[in-house]
Every structure is written in structure tokens, then in C-alpha cells.
Amino acid sequence: MHEFTAELTTAGVVEIHVSLLPEPGSDAEELAQLTDLLREELLELDVGSLRYPDGPALPDTAKGSGAVLGALIVQLGASDGIKSVVAAVRGWSARMNRTVEINIDGDVLKMTGATADQTGKIIDAWIARHAEH
């Protein structure tokens, strides 16, 4: 797994770093395909931009050459849209039964097998911490 931090840029843009955690026995091609599926879902939202972070070269079988495997960066104007991004990632994570981390300013939200009620409370508290950007 790669460590990412997020930051509020001078232009008031919030960067949300989304990382799919590899599961035992998964390979680079599977992780790349899952990342692309999540990316397609996030592109349906009203986000400023969505990109793969720069990083070491990937295997030839992986998409997004030069991108960090299993990672995406979502940029939003101020804190607008954080809740919709988190909801989309949460839904995708539950449907795909995958663990995903979302990181804003070093504050990491890990989505995994918690109950819907537990996850909702954790997400609401996490979003509230970033609503003032």
C-alpha cells in the first residue's frame, strides 16, 4: 500500500486520496481493473478532477501507466462534494467487498466490513471534520 496525504491548496481545492487495499492473492491486473471500475463510478459525480497519482511505472498489464496502482486523486472545490464522494466509495466498497481508504489532510477513513449503522456514524464524524475547509 502507498501512503498519501491530502491538502487544501491555495486555490481552495480539496484533494481526496482514494486507495484500494490489495487483498491476499490479488495481482496488479486485478487491482488496476478494480481501480478503473471505481474511477468510472466517481466520474459520474460532480468533481473538479479525477486522476491517477504519479508514481513508479506499473507492469505492462496494468492500465494507467505511470500511475500508482490502486490509487486515485479526486479534487473538489472547497468541501463541496466530500459527502457524495464518500457515499460513492462506500457503496462501491460494499458491492465489491473491498477495503478502501480515503485520505484528506492525513485523516484516513478506512471502509471495510463494518455494519451500515457503524459505518454511517464513522463517516458522518469524518466528513464533519472536513466540512470547514
JSON list of C-alpha atoms in Angstrom, two decimals:
[
{"chain": "A", "resi": 1, "resn": "MET", "atom": "CA", "xyz": [0.00, 0.00, 0.00]},
{"chain": "A", "resi": 2, "resn": "HIS", "atom": "CA", "xyz": [1.16, 3.52, -0.73]},
{"chain": "A", "resi": 3, "resn": "GLU", "atom": "CA", "xyz": [0.94, 6.32, 1.82]},
{"chain": "A", "resi": 4, "resn": "PHE", "atom": "CA", "xyz": [-0.75, 9.50, 0.63]},
{"chain": "A", "resi": 5, "resn": "THR", "atom": "CA", "xyz": [-1.55, 12.80, 2.19]},
{"chain": "A", "resi": 6, "resn": "ALA", "atom": "CA", "xyz": [-4.14, 15.30, 1.10]},
{"chain": "A", "resi": 7, "resn": "GLU", "atom": "CA", "xyz": [-4.05, 19.02, 1.29]},
{"chain": "A", "resi": 8, "resn": "LEU", "atom": "CA", "xyz": [-6.11, 22.13, 0.85]},
{"chain": "A", "resi": 9, "resn": "THR", "atom": "CA", "xyz": [-4.40, 24.04, -1.93]},
{"chain": "A", "resi": 10, "resn": "THR", "atom": "CA", "xyz": [-4.15, 27.81, -2.08]},
{"chain": "A", "resi": 11, "resn": "ALA", "atom": "CA", "xyz": [-6.93, 27.86, -4.66]},
{"chain": "A", "resi": 12, "resn": "GLY", "atom": "CA", "xyz": [-9.35, 26.31, -2.13]},
{"chain": "A", "resi": 13, "resn": "VAL", "atom": "CA", "xyz": [-9.29, 22.89, -3.75]},
{"chain": "A", "resi": 14, "resn": "VAL", "atom": "CA", "xyz": [-9.63, 19.82, -1.54]},
{"chain": "A", "resi": 15, "resn": "GLU", "atom": "CA", "xyz": [-7.77, 16.70, -2.64]},
{"chain": "A", "resi": 16, "resn": "ILE", "atom": "CA", "xyz": [-9.20, 13.37, -1.61]},
{"chain": "A", "resi": 17, "resn": "HIS", "atom": "CA", "xyz": [-6.85, 10.43, -1.99]},
{"chain": "A", "resi": 18, "resn": "VAL", "atom": "CA", "xyz": [-8.60, 7.11, -2.50]},
{"chain": "A", "resi": 19, "resn": "SER", "atom": "CA", "xyz": [-6.62, 3.87, -2.12]},
{"chain": "A", "resi": 20, "resn": "LEU", "atom": "CA", "xyz": [-7.84, 0.34, -2.77]},
{"chain": "A", "resi": 21, "resn": "LEU", "atom": "CA", "xyz": [-6.09, -2.04, -0.43]},
{"chain": "A", "resi": 22, "resn": "PRO", "atom": "CA", "xyz": [-4.86, -5.19, -2.14]},
{"chain": "A", "resi": 23, "resn": "GLU", "atom": "CA", "xyz": [-6.19, -8.45, -0.81]},
{"chain": "A", "resi": 24, "resn": "PRO", "atom": "CA", "xyz": [-4.06, -11.56, -0.31]},
{"chain": "A", "resi": 25, "resn": "GLY", "atom": "CA", "xyz": [-3.68, -13.36, -3.60]},
{"chain": "A", "resi": 26, "resn": "SER", "atom": "CA", "xyz": [-4.73, -10.38, -5.74]},
{"chain": "A", "resi": 27, "resn": "ASP", "atom": "CA", "xyz": [-2.47, -9.27, -8.56]},
{"chain": "A", "resi": 28, "resn": "ALA", "atom": "CA", "xyz": [-1.63, -5.96, -10.23]},
{"chain": "A", "resi": 29, "resn": "GLU", "atom": "CA", "xyz": [-4.01, -6.53, -13.14]},
{"chain": "A", "resi": 30, "resn": "GLU", "atom": "CA", "xyz": [-6.97, -7.18, -10.82]},
{"chain": "A", "resi": 31, "resn": "LEU", "atom": "CA", "xyz": [-6.16, -4.10, -8.74]},
{"chain": "A", "resi": 32, "resn": "ALA", "atom": "CA", "xyz": [-5.89, -1.98, -11.90]},
{"chain": "A", "resi": 33, "resn": "GLN", "atom": "CA", "xyz": [-9.26, -3.25, -13.14]},
{"chain": "A", "resi": 34, "resn": "LEU", "atom": "CA", "xyz": [-10.92, -2.55, -9.79]},
{"chain": "A", "resi": 35, "resn": "THR", "atom": "CA", "xyz": [-9.39, 0.93, -9.71]},
{"chain": "A", "resi": 36, "resn": "ASP", "atom": "CA", "xyz": [-10.78, 1.63, -13.17]},
{"chain": "A", "resi": 37, "resn": "LEU", "atom": "CA", "xyz": [-14.26, 0.47, -12.07]},
{"chain": "A", "resi": 38, "resn": "LEU", "atom": "CA", "xyz": [-14.17, 2.79, -9.07]},
{"chain": "A", "resi": 39, "resn": "ARG", "atom": "CA", "xyz": [-12.87, 5.62, -11.28]},
{"chain": "A", "resi": 40, "resn": "GLU", "atom": "CA", "xyz": [-15.80, 5.17, -13.69]},
{"chain": "A", "resi": 41, "resn": "GLU", "atom": "CA", "xyz": [-18.23, 5.44, -10.80]},
{"chain": "A", "resi": 42, "resn": "LEU", "atom": "CA", "xyz": [-16.56, 8.56, -9.40]},
{"chain": "A", "resi": 43, "resn": "LEU", "atom": "CA", "xyz": [-16.61, 10.20, -12.84]},
{"chain": "A", "resi": 44, "resn": "GLU", "atom": "CA", "xyz": [-20.41, 10.23, -12.58]},
{"chain": "A", "resi": 45, "resn": "LEU", "atom": "CA", "xyz": [-20.12, 12.72, -9.69]},
{"chain": "A", "resi": 46, "resn": "ASP", "atom": "CA", "xyz": [-19.66, 16.48, -9.96]},
{"chain": "A", "resi": 47, "resn": "VAL", "atom": "CA", "xyz": [-15.94, 16.61, -9.12]},
{"chain": "A", "resi": 48, "resn": "GLY", "atom": "CA", "xyz": [-13.36, 19.16, -10.22]},
{"chain": "A", "resi": 49, "resn": "SER", "atom": "CA", "xyz": [-10.97, 16.48, -11.46]},
{"chain": "A", "resi": 50, "resn": "LEU", "atom": "CA", "xyz": [-10.15, 12.83, -11.04]},
{"chain": "A", "resi": 51, "resn": "ARG", "atom": "CA", "xyz": [-6.73, 11.42, -11.81]},
{"chain": "A", "resi": 52, "resn": "TYR", "atom": "CA", "xyz": [-4.25, 8.71, -11.04]},
{"chain": "A", "resi": 53, "resn": "PRO", "atom": "CA", "xyz": [-1.36, 9.90, -8.86]},
{"chain": "A", "resi": 54, "resn": "ASP", "atom": "CA", "xyz": [2.10, 9.87, -10.39]},
{"chain": "A", "resi": 55, "resn": "GLY", "atom": "CA", "xyz": [4.31, 7.09, -9.22]},
{"chain": "A", "resi": 56, "resn": "PRO", "atom": "CA", "xyz": [6.56, 4.25, -10.24]},
{"chain": "A", "resi": 57, "resn": "ALA", "atom": "CA", "xyz": [5.90, 2.56, -13.55]},
{"chain": "A", "resi": 58, "resn": "LEU", "atom": "CA", "xyz": [3.33, -0.22, -13.45]},
{"chain": "A", "resi": 59, "resn": "PRO", "atom": "CA", "xyz": [3.57, -3.65, -15.04]},
{"chain": "A", "resi": 60, "resn": "ASP", "atom": "CA", "xyz": [2.67, -3.68, -18.74]},
{"chain": "A", "resi": 61, "resn": "THR", "atom": "CA", "xyz": [-0.60, -5.47, -17.91]},
{"chain": "A", "resi": 62, "resn": "ALA", "atom": "CA", "xyz": [-1.80, -2.60, -15.69]},
{"chain": "A", "resi": 63, "resn": "LYS", "atom": "CA", "xyz": [-3.74, 0.37, -17.03]},
{"chain": "A", "resi": 64, "resn": "GLY", "atom": "CA", "xyz": [-2.76, 3.97, -16.31]},
{"chain": "A", "resi": 65, "resn": "SER", "atom": "CA", "xyz": [0.96, 3.64, -17.00]},
{"chain": "A", "resi": 66, "resn": "GLY", "atom": "CA", "xyz": [2.97, 5.76, -14.59]},
{"chain": "A", "resi": 67, "resn": "ALA", "atom": "CA", "xyz": [0.17, 5.80, -12.02]},
{"chain": "A", "resi": 68, "resn": "VAL", "atom": "CA", "xyz": [0.31, 4.39, -8.52]},
{"chain": "A", "resi": 69, "resn": "LEU", "atom": "CA", "xyz": [-1.56, 1.10, -8.56]},
{"chain": "A", "resi": 70, "resn": "GLY", "atom": "CA", "xyz": [-4.89, 1.11, -6.71]},
{"chain": "A", "resi": 71, "resn": "ALA", "atom": "CA", "xyz": [-4.96, 4.87, -6.13]},
{"chain": "A", "resi": 72, "resn": "LEU", "atom": "CA", "xyz": [-7.00, 7.83, -7.33]},
{"chain": "A", "resi": 73, "resn": "ILE", "atom": "CA", "xyz": [-7.00, 11.54, -6.51]},
{"chain": "A", "resi": 74, "resn": "VAL", "atom": "CA", "xyz": [-10.30, 13.43, -6.52]},
{"chain": "A", "resi": 75, "resn": "GLN", "atom": "CA", "xyz": [-10.21, 17.24, -6.47]},
{"chain": "A", "resi": 76, "resn": "LEU", "atom": "CA", "xyz": [-13.17, 19.27, -5.29]},
{"chain": "A", "resi": 77, "resn": "GLY", "atom": "CA", "xyz": [-13.84, 22.96, -4.87]},
{"chain": "A", "resi": 78, "resn": "ALA", "atom": "CA", "xyz": [-13.59, 23.61, -1.10]},
{"chain": "A", "resi": 79, "resn": "SER", "atom": "CA", "xyz": [-15.53, 20.95, 0.81]},
{"chain": "A", "resi": 80, "resn": "ASP", "atom": "CA", "xyz": [-18.32, 20.72, -1.74]},
{"chain": "A", "resi": 81, "resn": "GLY", "atom": "CA", "xyz": [-18.94, 17.14, -2.70]},
{"chain": "A", "resi": 82, "resn": "ILE", "atom": "CA", "xyz": [-16.96, 15.35, 0.01]},
{"chain": "A", "resi": 83, "resn": "LYS", "atom": "CA", "xyz": [-20.12, 13.59, 1.19]},
{"chain": "A", "resi": 84, "resn": "SER", "atom": "CA", "xyz": [-21.03, 12.41, -2.33]},
{"chain": "A", "resi": 85, "resn": "VAL", "atom": "CA", "xyz": [-17.50, 11.07, -2.95]},
{"chain": "A", "resi": 86, "resn": "VAL", "atom": "CA", "xyz": [-17.53, 9.21, 0.37]},
{"chain": "A", "resi": 87, "resn": "ALA", "atom": "CA", "xyz": [-21.00, 7.80, -0.33]},
{"chain": "A", "resi": 88, "resn": "ALA", "atom": "CA", "xyz": [-19.94, 6.60, -3.78]},
{"chain": "A", "resi": 89, "resn": "VAL", "atom": "CA", "xyz": [-16.78, 4.96, -2.44]},
{"chain": "A", "resi": 90, "resn": "ARG", "atom": "CA", "xyz": [-18.73, 3.41, 0.44]},
{"chain": "A", "resi": 91, "resn": "GLY", "atom": "CA", "xyz": [-21.32, 1.93, -1.94]},
{"chain": "A", "resi": 92, "resn": "TRP", "atom": "CA", "xyz": [-18.65, 0.65, -4.31]},
{"chain": "A", "resi": 93, "resn": "SER", "atom": "CA", "xyz": [-16.65, -0.85, -1.43]},
{"chain": "A", "resi": 94, "resn": "ALA", "atom": "CA", "xyz": [-19.70, -2.68, -0.09]},
{"chain": "A", "resi": 95, "resn": "ARG", "atom": "CA", "xyz": [-20.76, -4.01, -3.51]},
{"chain": "A", "resi": 96, "resn": "MET", "atom": "CA", "xyz": [-17.25, -5.15, -4.42]},
{"chain": "A", "resi": 97, "resn": "ASN", "atom": "CA", "xyz": [-16.43, -6.38, -0.89]},
{"chain": "A", "resi": 98, "resn": "ARG", "atom": "CA", "xyz": [-13.13, -4.47, -0.96]},
{"chain": "A", "resi": 99, "resn": "THR", "atom": "CA", "xyz": [-11.33, -2.35, 1.61]},
{"chain": "A", "resi": 100, "resn": "VAL", "atom": "CA", "xyz": [-10.81, 1.26, 0.55]},
{"chain": "A", "resi": 101, "resn": "GLU", "atom": "CA", "xyz": [-9.09, 4.13, 2.34]},
{"chain": "A", "resi": 102, "resn": "ILE", "atom": "CA", "xyz": [-9.98, 7.78, 1.83]},
{"chain": "A", "resi": 103, "resn": "ASN", "atom": "CA", "xyz": [-7.48, 10.38, 3.00]},
{"chain": "A", "resi": 104, "resn": "ILE", "atom": "CA", "xyz": [-7.90, 14.14, 3.46]},
{"chain": "A", "resi": 105, "resn": "ASP", "atom": "CA", "xyz": [-5.11, 16.09, 5.15]},
{"chain": "A", "resi": 106, "resn": "GLY", "atom": "CA", "xyz": [-3.66, 12.89, 6.64]},
{"chain": "A", "resi": 107, "resn": "ASP", "atom": "CA", "xyz": [-7.01, 11.93, 8.21]},
{"chain": "A", "resi": 108, "resn": "VAL", "atom": "CA", "xyz": [-7.74, 8.43, 6.91]},
{"chain": "A", "resi": 109, "resn": "LEU", "atom": "CA", "xyz": [-11.17, 6.85, 6.69]},
{"chain": "A", "resi": 110, "resn": "LYS", "atom": "CA", "xyz": [-10.98, 3.09, 6.14]},
{"chain": "A", "resi": 111, "resn": "MET", "atom": "CA", "xyz": [-14.06, 1.43, 4.71]},
{"chain": "A", "resi": 112, "resn": "THR", "atom": "CA", "xyz": [-14.37, -2.27, 5.33]},
{"chain": "A", "resi": 113, "resn": "GLY", "atom": "CA", "xyz": [-16.81, -4.82, 6.78]},
{"chain": "A", "resi": 114, "resn": "ALA", "atom": "CA", "xyz": [-18.46, -2.65, 9.46]},
{"chain": "A", "resi": 115, "resn": "THR", "atom": "CA", "xyz": [-22.25, -2.63, 9.74]},
{"chain": "A", "resi": 116, "resn": "ALA", "atom": "CA", "xyz": [-24.16, 0.06, 7.85]},
{"chain": "A", "resi": 117, "resn": "ASP", "atom": "CA", "xyz": [-25.01, 1.85, 11.13]},
{"chain": "A", "resi": 118, "resn": "GLN", "atom": "CA", "xyz": [-21.40, 1.79, 12.37]},
{"chain": "A", "resi": 119, "resn": "THR", "atom": "CA", "xyz": [-20.08, 2.92, 9.02]},
{"chain": "A", "resi": 120, "resn": "GLY", "atom": "CA", "xyz": [-22.62, 5.74, 8.82]},
{"chain": "A", "resi": 121, "resn": "LYS", "atom": "CA", "xyz": [-21.61, 7.15, 12.21]},
{"chain": "A", "resi": 122, "resn": "ILE", "atom": "CA", "xyz": [-17.90, 6.93, 11.40]},
{"chain": "A", "resi": 123, "resn": "ILE", "atom": "CA", "xyz": [-18.39, 8.59, 8.01]},
{"chain": "A", "resi": 124, "resn": "ASP", "atom": "CA", "xyz": [-20.55, 11.41, 9.45]},
{"chain": "A", "resi": 125, "resn": "ALA", "atom": "CA", "xyz": [-17.89, 12.24, 12.05]},
{"chain": "A", "resi": 126, "resn": "TRP", "atom": "CA", "xyz": [-15.11, 12.09, 9.45]},
{"chain": "A", "resi": 127, "resn": "ILE", "atom": "CA", "xyz": [-16.95, 14.36, 6.99]},
{"chain": "A", "resi": 128, "resn": "ALA", "atom": "CA", "xyz": [-17.77, 16.85, 9.77]},
{"chain": "A", "resi": 129, "resn": "ARG", "atom": "CA", "xyz": [-14.03, 17.27, 10.43]},
{"chain": "A", "resi": 130, "resn": "HIS", "atom": "CA", "xyz": [-13.51, 18.37, 6.81]},
{"chain": "A", "resi": 131, "resn": "ALA", "atom": "CA", "xyz": [-16.67, 20.40, 6.24]},
{"chain": "A", "resi": 132, "resn": "GLU", "atom": "CA", "xyz": [-14.95, 23.61, 7.30]},
{"chain": "A", "resi": 133, "resn": "HIS", "atom": "CA", "xyz": [-12.28, 23.66, 4.57]}
]
